[in-house]
Amino acid sequence: MAHVKKKVVLVGVNSSIASLYSLEWTLDHLIVPIESQFKIVLVHVKTPAMSVLRFAGPGAGDMHTMVEANLRKSAAAIMDRAKELCQKRSISDYVVEVGEGDARNVLCQAVEKHRADILVVGSQGYGKLKRTILGSVSDYCAHHAHCSVLVIKKPKLTKKH
């Protein structure tokens, strides 16, 4: 029997509701738990401690260790939640990776590293001003990732009258 190469689905994961929703959507709509043709790579991008401390001024070096520990703890909690979502759906073929830096670059580099067939990211739903200032990870990845990019947008809850 010939070995079939599994398609690689890379999912960007952070603490946002949109991100976790995009992972759930991917698991529910793209991945079939039994004899899956997909390998999932869960990538979380941790903010560098120096980015958090750059406005702290003198004495920031003393805080570096504490901030770094908190960022690592936060990343571990986020990835534990992502792993839990996979396990609840009986998904066993996944890899967890934590990168550091600008999410746009780290995700595009992870696509190359894992030779991903598709990159899944959540839409934060930023307004035009915030998107202009912060930059859109999904927009950047759609233009720079060397694979298809699927942007998952969590539906807004509608109020019943």
Short mmCIF file of C-alpha atoms in Angstrom, two decimals:
data_model
loop_
_atom_site.label_atom_id
_atom_site.label_comp_id
_atom_site.label_asym_id
_atom_site.label_seq_id
_atom_site.Cartn_x
_atom_site.Cartn_y
_atom_site.Cartn_z
CA MET A 1 0.00 0.00 0.00
CA ALA A 2 1.42 3.37 -1.02
CA HIS A 3 2.05 5.95 1.67
CA VAL A 4 -0.18 8.99 1.15
CA LYS A 5 1.37 12.29 2.21
CA LYS A 6 -0.95 14.08 4.57
CA LYS A 7 -1.94 17.64 3.78
CA VAL A 8 -0.60 20.09 6.34
CA VAL A 9 -3.06 22.55 7.89
CA LEU A 10 -1.30 25.26 9.89
CA VAL A 11 -3.55 27.11 12.36
CA GLY A 12 -2.52 30.36 14.01
CA VAL A 13 -3.60 30.29 17.65
CA ASN A 14 -3.73 33.08 20.20
CA SER A 15 -5.90 33.99 23.19
CA SER A 16 -8.59 35.75 21.17
CA ILE A 17 -12.10 34.40 20.77
CA ALA A 18 -11.69 34.72 16.99
CA SER A 19 -8.57 32.56 17.04
CA LEU A 20 -10.06 29.76 19.12
CA TYR A 21 -13.20 29.88 17.00
CA SER A 22 -11.10 29.49 13.84
CA LEU A 23 -9.44 26.40 15.33
CA GLU A 24 -12.81 24.91 16.28
CA TRP A 25 -14.17 25.71 12.81
CA THR A 26 -11.17 24.04 11.19
CA LEU A 27 -11.53 20.92 13.30
CA ASP A 28 -15.27 20.73 12.65
CA HIS A 29 -15.24 21.53 8.92
CA LEU A 30 -11.89 20.48 7.48
CA ILE A 31 -10.60 17.68 9.64
CA VAL A 32 -12.18 14.25 9.80
CA PRO A 33 -11.05 12.55 13.02
CA ILE A 34 -11.07 9.03 11.63
CA GLU A 35 -8.26 8.33 9.17
CA SER A 36 -7.62 12.01 8.64
CA GLN A 37 -5.73 13.09 5.57
CA PHE A 38 -4.48 16.10 7.46
CA LYS A 39 -1.70 16.89 9.86
CA ILE A 40 -2.42 19.95 11.99
CA VAL A 41 0.30 22.36 13.08
CA LEU A 42 -0.85 24.70 15.85
CA VAL A 43 1.31 27.82 15.98
CA HIS A 44 1.16 30.44 18.70
CA VAL A 45 3.26 33.56 18.41
CA LYS A 46 4.46 34.91 21.73
CA THR A 47 5.18 38.60 22.11
CA PRO A 48 8.87 39.20 22.90
CA ALA A 49 9.37 40.43 26.46
CA MET A 50 11.34 43.44 25.21
CA SER A 51 8.31 44.56 23.18
CA VAL A 52 6.28 44.66 26.37
CA LEU A 53 9.03 46.46 28.28
CA ARG A 54 10.12 48.99 25.65
CA PHE A 55 8.14 51.81 27.28
CA ALA A 56 9.04 50.83 30.85
CA GLY A 57 12.14 53.03 31.03
CA PRO A 58 15.00 52.58 33.52
CA GLY A 59 14.85 49.40 35.58
CA ALA A 60 13.04 47.48 32.84
CA GLY A 61 15.85 44.94 32.77
CA ASP A 62 14.90 43.83 36.27
CA MET A 63 11.38 43.10 35.08
CA HIS A 64 12.48 41.13 32.00
CA THR A 65 12.62 37.75 33.76
CA MET A 66 9.18 38.21 35.31
CA VAL A 67 7.58 39.38 32.07
CA GLU A 68 9.19 36.53 30.10
CA ALA A 69 7.89 33.99 32.64
CA ASN A 70 4.37 35.44 32.38
CA LEU A 71 4.48 35.37 28.58
CA ARG A 72 5.63 31.72 28.61
CA LYS A 73 2.87 30.82 31.08
CA SER A 74 0.27 32.55 28.93
CA ALA A 75 1.52 30.78 25.78
CA ALA A 76 1.37 27.41 27.54
CA ALA A 77 -2.22 28.06 28.67
CA ILE A 78 -3.27 29.04 25.14
CA MET A 79 -1.68 25.96 23.63
CA ASP A 80 -3.19 23.72 26.32
CA ARG A 81 -6.61 25.05 25.30
CA ALA A 82 -5.85 24.38 21.62
CA LYS A 83 -4.65 20.83 22.39
CA GLU A 84 -7.81 20.26 24.45
CA LEU A 85 -9.96 21.25 21.45
CA CYS A 86 -8.11 18.71 19.29
CA GLN A 87 -8.37 15.96 21.87
CA LYS A 88 -12.11 16.53 22.37
CA ARG A 89 -12.53 15.78 18.66
CA SER A 90 -10.25 12.73 18.78
CA ILE A 91 -7.59 14.45 16.68
CA SER A 92 -4.21 12.93 17.42
CA ASP A 93 -2.03 14.03 14.50
CA TYR A 94 -1.06 17.54 15.52
CA VAL A 95 2.09 19.44 16.36
CA VAL A 96 2.30 22.37 18.75
CA GLU A 97 4.77 25.17 18.17
CA VAL A 98 5.37 28.48 19.93
CA GLY A 99 7.24 31.17 18.02
CA GLU A 100 8.27 34.65 19.06
CA GLY A 101 8.09 37.92 17.19
CA ASP A 102 5.73 39.49 14.70
CA ALA A 103 2.83 37.07 14.11
CA ARG A 104 2.74 37.87 10.40
CA ASN A 105 6.34 36.85 9.83
CA VAL A 106 6.34 33.90 12.22
CA LEU A 107 3.22 32.38 10.61
CA CYS A 108 4.62 32.79 7.09
CA GLN A 109 7.92 31.22 8.20
CA ALA A 110 6.01 28.32 9.80
CA VAL A 111 4.16 27.78 6.50
CA GLU A 112 7.55 27.37 4.80
CA LYS A 113 9.04 25.22 7.56
CA HIS A 114 6.12 22.77 7.60
CA ARG A 115 5.35 23.05 3.89
CA ALA A 116 1.77 23.85 4.78
CA ASP A 117 -0.94 23.38 2.20
CA ILE A 118 -3.24 25.83 3.94
CA LEU A 119 -2.93 28.45 6.69
CA VAL A 120 -5.97 29.11 8.86
CA VAL A 121 -6.22 32.35 10.83
CA GLY A 122 -9.04 34.02 12.71
CA SER A 123 -10.34 37.45 11.85
CA GLN A 124 -10.14 39.86 14.76
CA GLY A 125 -12.65 42.17 13.15
CA TYR A 126 -10.55 45.28 13.73
CA GLY A 127 -11.91 48.56 12.46
CA LYS A 128 -10.13 50.45 9.70
CA LEU A 129 -8.09 52.64 12.07
CA LYS A 130 -6.89 49.82 14.33
CA ARG A 131 -6.09 47.66 11.28
CA THR A 132 -4.07 50.53 9.80
CA ILE A 133 -2.07 51.02 13.01
CA LEU A 134 -1.55 47.37 13.98
CA GLY A 135 -1.64 45.80 10.54
CA SER A 136 -3.80 42.84 9.68
CA VAL A 137 -2.16 39.45 10.22
CA SER A 138 -4.66 37.75 7.92
CA ASP A 139 -4.20 40.34 5.16
CA TYR A 140 -0.42 40.10 5.36
CA CYS A 141 -0.49 36.30 5.32
CA ALA A 142 -2.92 36.25 2.38
CA HIS A 143 -0.37 38.24 0.38
CA HIS A 144 2.87 36.66 1.61
CA ALA A 145 2.26 33.04 2.68
CA HIS A 146 3.24 30.46 0.07
CA CYS A 147 -0.02 28.55 0.44
CA SER A 148 -3.74 29.17 0.47
CA VAL A 149 -4.96 31.22 3.42
CA LEU A 150 -8.36 30.67 5.01
CA VAL A 151 -9.61 33.52 7.19
CA ILE A 152 -12.32 32.41 9.60
CA LYS A 153 -14.68 35.04 10.91
CA LYS A 154 -16.80 34.27 13.95
CA PRO A 155 -20.43 35.09 13.19
CA LYS A 156 -21.90 37.90 15.22
CA LEU A 157 -24.71 36.93 17.50
CA THR A 158 -27.96 38.50 16.41
CA LYS A 159 -30.45 39.67 18.97
CA LYS A 160 -33.96 38.32 18.74
CA HIS A 161 -36.68 40.90 19.03
#
